[in-house]
PDB file of C-alpha atoms in Angstrom:
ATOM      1  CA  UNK A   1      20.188  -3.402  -7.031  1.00 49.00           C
ATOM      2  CA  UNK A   2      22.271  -2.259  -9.948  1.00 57.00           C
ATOM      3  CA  UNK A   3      22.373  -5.102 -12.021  1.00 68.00           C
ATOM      4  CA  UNK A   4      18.481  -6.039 -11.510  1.00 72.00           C
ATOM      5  CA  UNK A   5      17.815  -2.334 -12.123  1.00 74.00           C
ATOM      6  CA  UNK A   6      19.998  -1.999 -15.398  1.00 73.00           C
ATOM      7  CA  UNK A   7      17.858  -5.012 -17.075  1.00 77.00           C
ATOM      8  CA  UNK A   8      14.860  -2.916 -17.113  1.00 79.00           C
ATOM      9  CA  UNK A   9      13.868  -0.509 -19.931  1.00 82.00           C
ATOM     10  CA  UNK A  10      12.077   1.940 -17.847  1.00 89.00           C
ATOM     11  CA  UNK A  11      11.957   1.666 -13.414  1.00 92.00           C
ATOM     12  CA  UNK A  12       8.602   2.377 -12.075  1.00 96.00           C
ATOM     13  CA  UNK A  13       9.111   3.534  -8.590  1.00 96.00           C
ATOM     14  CA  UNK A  14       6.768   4.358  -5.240  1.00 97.00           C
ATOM     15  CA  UNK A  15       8.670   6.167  -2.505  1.00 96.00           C
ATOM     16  CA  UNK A  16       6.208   5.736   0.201  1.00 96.00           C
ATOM     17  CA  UNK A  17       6.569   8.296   3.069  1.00 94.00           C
ATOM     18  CA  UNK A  18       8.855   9.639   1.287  1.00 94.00           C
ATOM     19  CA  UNK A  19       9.673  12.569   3.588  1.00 93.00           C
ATOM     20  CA  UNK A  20      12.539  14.576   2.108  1.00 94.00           C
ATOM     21  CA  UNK A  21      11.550  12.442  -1.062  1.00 95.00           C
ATOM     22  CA  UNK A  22      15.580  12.119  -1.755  1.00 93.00           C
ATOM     23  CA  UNK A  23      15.321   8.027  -1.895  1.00 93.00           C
ATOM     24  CA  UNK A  24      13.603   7.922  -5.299  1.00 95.00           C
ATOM     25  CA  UNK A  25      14.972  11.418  -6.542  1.00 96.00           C
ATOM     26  CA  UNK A  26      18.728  10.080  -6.174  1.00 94.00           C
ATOM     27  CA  UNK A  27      17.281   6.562  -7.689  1.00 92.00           C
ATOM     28  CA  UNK A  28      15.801   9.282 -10.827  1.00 95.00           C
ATOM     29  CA  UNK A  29      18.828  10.496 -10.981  1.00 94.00           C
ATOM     30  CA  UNK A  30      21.068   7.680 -11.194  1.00 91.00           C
ATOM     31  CA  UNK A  31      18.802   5.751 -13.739  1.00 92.00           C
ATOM     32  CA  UNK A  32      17.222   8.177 -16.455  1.00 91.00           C
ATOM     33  CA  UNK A  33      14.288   5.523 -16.882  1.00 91.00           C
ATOM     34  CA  UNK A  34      13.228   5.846 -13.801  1.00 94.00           C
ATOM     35  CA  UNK A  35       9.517   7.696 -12.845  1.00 96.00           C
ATOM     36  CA  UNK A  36       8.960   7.973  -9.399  1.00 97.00           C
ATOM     37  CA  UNK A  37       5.693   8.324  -7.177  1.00 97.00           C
ATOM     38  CA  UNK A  38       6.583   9.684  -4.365  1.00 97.00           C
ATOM     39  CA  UNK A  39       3.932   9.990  -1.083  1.00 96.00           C
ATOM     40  CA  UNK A  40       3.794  11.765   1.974  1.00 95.00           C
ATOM     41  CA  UNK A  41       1.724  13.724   3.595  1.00 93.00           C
ATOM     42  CA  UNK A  42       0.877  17.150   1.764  1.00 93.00           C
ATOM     43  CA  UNK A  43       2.990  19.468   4.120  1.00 92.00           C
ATOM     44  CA  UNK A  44       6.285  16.934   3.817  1.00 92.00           C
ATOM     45  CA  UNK A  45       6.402  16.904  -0.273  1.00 96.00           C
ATOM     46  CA  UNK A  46       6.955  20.559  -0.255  1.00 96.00           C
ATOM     47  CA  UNK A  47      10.308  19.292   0.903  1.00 96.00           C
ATOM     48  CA  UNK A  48      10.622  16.483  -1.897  1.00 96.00           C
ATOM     49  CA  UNK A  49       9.696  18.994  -4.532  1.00 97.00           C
ATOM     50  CA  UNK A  50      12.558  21.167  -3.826  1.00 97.00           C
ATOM     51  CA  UNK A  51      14.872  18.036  -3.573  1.00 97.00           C
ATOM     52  CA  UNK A  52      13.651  16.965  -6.958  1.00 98.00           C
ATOM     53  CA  UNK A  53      13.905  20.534  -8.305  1.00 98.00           C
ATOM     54  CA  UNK A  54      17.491  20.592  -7.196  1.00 97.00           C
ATOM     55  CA  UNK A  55      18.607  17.407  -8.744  1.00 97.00           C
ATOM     56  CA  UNK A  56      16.645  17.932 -12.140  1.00 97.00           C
ATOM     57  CA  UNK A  57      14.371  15.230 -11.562  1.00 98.00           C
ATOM     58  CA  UNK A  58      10.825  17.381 -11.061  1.00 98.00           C
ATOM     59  CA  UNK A  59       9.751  15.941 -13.975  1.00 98.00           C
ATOM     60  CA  UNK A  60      10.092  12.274 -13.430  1.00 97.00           C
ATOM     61  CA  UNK A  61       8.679  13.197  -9.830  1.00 98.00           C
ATOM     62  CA  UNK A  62       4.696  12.827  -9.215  1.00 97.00           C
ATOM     63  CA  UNK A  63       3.842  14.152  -5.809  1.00 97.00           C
ATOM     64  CA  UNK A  64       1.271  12.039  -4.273  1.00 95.00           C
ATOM     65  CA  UNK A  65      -0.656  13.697  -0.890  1.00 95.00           C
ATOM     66  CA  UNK A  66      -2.045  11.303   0.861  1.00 91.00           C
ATOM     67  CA  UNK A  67      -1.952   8.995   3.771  1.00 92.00           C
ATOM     68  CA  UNK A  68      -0.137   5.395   2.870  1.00 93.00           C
ATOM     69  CA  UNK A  69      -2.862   3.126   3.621  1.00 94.00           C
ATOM     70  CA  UNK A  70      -5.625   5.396   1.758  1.00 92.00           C
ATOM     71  CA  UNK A  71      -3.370   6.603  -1.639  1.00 89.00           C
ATOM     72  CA  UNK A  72      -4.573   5.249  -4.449  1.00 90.00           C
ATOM     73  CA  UNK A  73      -1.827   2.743  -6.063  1.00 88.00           C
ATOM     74  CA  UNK A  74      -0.601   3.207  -9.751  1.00 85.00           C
ATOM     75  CA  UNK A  75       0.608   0.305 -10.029  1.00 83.00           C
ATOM     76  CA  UNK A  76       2.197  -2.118 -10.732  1.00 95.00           C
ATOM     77  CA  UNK A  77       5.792  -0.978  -9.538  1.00 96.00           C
ATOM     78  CA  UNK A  78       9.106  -2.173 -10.438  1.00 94.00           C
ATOM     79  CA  UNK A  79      10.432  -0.994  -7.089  1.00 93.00           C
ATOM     80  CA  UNK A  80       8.568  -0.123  -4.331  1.00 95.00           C
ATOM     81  CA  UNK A  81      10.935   1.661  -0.975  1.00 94.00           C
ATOM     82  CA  UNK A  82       9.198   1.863   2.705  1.00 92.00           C
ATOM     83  CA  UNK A  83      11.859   3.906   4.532  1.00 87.00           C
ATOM     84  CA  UNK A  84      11.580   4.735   7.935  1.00 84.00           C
ATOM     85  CA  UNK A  85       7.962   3.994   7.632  1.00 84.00           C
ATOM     86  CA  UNK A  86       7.267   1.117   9.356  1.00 82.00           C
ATOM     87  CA  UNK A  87       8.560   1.340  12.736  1.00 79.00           C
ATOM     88  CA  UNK A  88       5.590   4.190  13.106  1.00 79.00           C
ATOM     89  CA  UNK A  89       2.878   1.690  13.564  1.00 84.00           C
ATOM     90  CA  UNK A  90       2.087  -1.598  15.623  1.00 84.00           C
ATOM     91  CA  UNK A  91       3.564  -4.519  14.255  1.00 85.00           C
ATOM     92  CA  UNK A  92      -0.079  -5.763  12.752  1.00 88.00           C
ATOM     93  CA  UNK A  93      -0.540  -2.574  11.109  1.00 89.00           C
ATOM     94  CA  UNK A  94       2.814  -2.246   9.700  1.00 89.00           C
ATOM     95  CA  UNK A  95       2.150  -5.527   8.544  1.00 91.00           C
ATOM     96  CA  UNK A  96      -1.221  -4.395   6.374  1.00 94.00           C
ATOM     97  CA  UNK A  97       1.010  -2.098   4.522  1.00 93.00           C
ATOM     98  CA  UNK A  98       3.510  -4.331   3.586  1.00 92.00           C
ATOM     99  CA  UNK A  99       0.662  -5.994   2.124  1.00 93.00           C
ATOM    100  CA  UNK A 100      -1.155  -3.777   0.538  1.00 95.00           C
ATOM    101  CA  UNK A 101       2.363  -2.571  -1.024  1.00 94.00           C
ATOM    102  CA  UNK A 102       2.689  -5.907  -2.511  1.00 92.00           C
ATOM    103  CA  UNK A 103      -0.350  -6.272  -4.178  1.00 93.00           C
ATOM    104  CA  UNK A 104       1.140  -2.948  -6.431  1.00 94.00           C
ATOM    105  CA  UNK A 105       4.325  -4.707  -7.426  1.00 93.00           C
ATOM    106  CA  UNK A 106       4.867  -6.489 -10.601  1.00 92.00           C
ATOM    107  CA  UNK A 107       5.626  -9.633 -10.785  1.00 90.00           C
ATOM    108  CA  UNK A 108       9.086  -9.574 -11.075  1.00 88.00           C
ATOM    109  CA  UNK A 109       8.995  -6.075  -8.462  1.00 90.00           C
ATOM    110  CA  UNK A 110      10.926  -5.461  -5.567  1.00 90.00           C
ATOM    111  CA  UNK A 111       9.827  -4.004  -2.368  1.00 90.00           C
ATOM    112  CA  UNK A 112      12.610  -2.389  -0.063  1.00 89.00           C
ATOM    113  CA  UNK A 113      12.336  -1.623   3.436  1.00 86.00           C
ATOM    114  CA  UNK A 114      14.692   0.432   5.206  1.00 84.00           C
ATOM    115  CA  UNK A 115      14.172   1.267   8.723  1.00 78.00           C
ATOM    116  CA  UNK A 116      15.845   1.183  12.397  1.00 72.00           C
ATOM    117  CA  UNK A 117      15.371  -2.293  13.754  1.00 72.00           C
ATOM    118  CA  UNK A 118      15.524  -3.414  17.413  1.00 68.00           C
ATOM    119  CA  UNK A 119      15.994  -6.755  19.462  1.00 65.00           C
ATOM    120  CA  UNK A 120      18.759  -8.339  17.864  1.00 66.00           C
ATOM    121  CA  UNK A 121      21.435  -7.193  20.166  1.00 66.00           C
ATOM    122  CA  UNK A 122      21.394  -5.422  23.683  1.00 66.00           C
ATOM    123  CA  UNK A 123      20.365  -1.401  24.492  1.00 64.00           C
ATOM    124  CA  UNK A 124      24.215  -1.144  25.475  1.00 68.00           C
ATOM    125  CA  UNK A 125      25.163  -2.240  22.187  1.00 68.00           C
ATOM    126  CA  UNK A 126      22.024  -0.857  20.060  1.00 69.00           C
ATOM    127  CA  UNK A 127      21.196   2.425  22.264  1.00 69.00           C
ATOM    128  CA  UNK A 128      20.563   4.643  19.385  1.00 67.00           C
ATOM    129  CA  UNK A 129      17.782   2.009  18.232  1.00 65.00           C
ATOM    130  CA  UNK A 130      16.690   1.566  21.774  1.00 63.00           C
ATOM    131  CA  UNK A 131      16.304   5.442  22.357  1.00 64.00           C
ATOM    132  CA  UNK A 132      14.579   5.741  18.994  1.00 66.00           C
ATOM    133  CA  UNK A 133      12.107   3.173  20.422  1.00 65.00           C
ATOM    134  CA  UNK A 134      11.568   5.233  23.249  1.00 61.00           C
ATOM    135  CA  UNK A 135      10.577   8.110  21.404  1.00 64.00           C
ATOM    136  CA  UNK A 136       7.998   6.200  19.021  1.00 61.00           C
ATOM    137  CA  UNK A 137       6.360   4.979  22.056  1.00 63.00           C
ATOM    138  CA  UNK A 138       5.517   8.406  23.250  1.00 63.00           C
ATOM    139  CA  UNK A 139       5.236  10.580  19.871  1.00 66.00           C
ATOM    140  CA  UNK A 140       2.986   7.824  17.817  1.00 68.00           C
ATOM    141  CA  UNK A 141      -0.313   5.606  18.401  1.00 72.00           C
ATOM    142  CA  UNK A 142       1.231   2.365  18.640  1.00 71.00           C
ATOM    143  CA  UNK A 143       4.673   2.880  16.850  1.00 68.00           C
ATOM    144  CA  UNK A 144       7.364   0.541  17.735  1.00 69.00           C
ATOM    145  CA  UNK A 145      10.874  -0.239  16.597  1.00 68.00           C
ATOM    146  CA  UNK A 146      10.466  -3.830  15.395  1.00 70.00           C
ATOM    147  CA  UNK A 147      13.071  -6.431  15.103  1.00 74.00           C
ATOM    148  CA  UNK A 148      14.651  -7.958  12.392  1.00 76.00           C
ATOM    149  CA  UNK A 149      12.865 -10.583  12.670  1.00 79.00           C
ATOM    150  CA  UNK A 150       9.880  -9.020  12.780  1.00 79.00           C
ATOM    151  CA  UNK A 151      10.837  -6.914   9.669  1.00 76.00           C
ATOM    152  CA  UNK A 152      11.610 -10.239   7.824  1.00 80.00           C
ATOM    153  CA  UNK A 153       7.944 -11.914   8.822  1.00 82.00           C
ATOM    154  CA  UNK A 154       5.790  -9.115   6.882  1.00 84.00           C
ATOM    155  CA  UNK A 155       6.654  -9.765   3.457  1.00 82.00           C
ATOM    156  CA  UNK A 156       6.655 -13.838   3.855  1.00 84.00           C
ATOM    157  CA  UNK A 157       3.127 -13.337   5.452  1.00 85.00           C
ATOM    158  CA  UNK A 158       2.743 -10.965   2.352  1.00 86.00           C
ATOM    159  CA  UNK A 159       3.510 -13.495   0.064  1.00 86.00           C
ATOM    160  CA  UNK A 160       6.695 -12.210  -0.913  1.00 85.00           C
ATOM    161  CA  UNK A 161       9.993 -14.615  -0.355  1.00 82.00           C
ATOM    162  CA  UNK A 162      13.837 -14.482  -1.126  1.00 80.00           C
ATOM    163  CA  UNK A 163      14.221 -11.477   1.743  1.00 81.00           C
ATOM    164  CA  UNK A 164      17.747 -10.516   1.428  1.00 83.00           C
ATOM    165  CA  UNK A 165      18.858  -8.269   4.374  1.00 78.00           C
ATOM    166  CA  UNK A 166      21.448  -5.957   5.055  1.00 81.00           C
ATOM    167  CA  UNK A 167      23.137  -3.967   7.904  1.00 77.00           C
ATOM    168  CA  UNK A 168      26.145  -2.647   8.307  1.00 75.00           C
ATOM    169  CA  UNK A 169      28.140  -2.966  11.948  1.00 75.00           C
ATOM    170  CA  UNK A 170      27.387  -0.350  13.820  1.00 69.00           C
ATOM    171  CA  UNK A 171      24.259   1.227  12.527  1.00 70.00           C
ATOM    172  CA  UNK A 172      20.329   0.285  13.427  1.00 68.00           C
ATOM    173  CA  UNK A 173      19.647   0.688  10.308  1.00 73.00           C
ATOM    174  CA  UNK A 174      18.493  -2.482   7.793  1.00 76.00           C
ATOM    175  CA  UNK A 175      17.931  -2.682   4.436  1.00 80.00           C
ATOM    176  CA  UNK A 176      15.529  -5.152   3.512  1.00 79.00           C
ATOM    177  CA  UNK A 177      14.927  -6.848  -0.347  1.00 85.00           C
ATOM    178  CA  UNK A 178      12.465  -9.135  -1.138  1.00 87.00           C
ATOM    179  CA  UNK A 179      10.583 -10.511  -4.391  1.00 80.00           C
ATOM    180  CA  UNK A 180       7.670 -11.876  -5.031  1.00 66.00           C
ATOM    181  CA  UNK A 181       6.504 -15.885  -4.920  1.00 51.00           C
ATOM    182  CA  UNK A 182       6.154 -17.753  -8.264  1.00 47.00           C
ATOM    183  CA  UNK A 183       7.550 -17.340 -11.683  1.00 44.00           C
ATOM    184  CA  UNK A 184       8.820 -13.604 -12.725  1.00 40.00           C
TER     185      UNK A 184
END
């Protein structure tokens, strides 16, 4: 991310539920340029305030209250991070937000998922993932741990190509990068 990052003269961000809102306060941080929107529900940006407070970002920080399908977008966005979002809806649903996320990108944007992914290896060797799925099933309407797979078929059906995922051994967690079709 660096070196696409470092090309730009300012880095237009959207931290969508953003929870602790440390994502794009640490990404403020490490580029000056940077302006972050960062969304959550009301009650959860308390949290990111203080985070942004504490690493002398507040004012590159724009709290946003609302629900992700319903905020209004100030787009376009250089960068645009889903993290641990997705995995709280059904996989159509997710799959709405992905696209209606990259409709606010520019052209040359980037849209990052991170999240907990399922199905590409056994509960025995996943079980953190697999309990985490679990726990969605009974605390949301519809949530789901989705596969890789699954993570890498919203932004194609979004439009969006050149997916570049990563994972590290070990950990549920994936990292997602994709960009947007045609010239940039």
């Amino acid at each position: 991310m660096e070196p696409w990052s470092a090309r730009r003269p300012e880095l237009k961000v959207l931290d969508v539920g953003c929870g602790h809102g440390l994502t794009g306060c640490i990404l403020a941080e490490r580029h000056p340029a940077a302006r972050v929107d960062a969304q959550d529900w009301s009650s959860v940006l308390a949290v990111a305030e203080a985070n942004a407070e504490r690493l002398g970002v507040r004012d590159r920080v724009r709290l946003l209250p609302c629900d992700a399908f319903d905020v209004p977008l100030d787009g376009p966005y250089d960068l645009i991070v889903v993290g641990n979002l997705l995995f709280h809806f059904a996989p159509d649903r997710a799959a709405e937000l992905v696209r209606r996320l990259a409709g606010a990108l520019k052209p040359d944007g980037r849209p990052v998922t991170v999240g907990f992914t399922t199905g590409d290896q056994s509960p025995a060797q996943e079980p953190h993932a697999h309990l985490l799925g679990l726990l969605l099933l009974s605390w949301t309407a519809g949530g789901e741990l989705h596969s890789t797979e699954a993570y890498g078929a919203m932004p194609a059906a979004a439009g969006l190509t050149g997916t570049e995922l990563t994972a590290r051994p070990g950990l549920p967690l994936r990292v997602q990068v994709a960009g947007r079709s045609g010239p940039s």
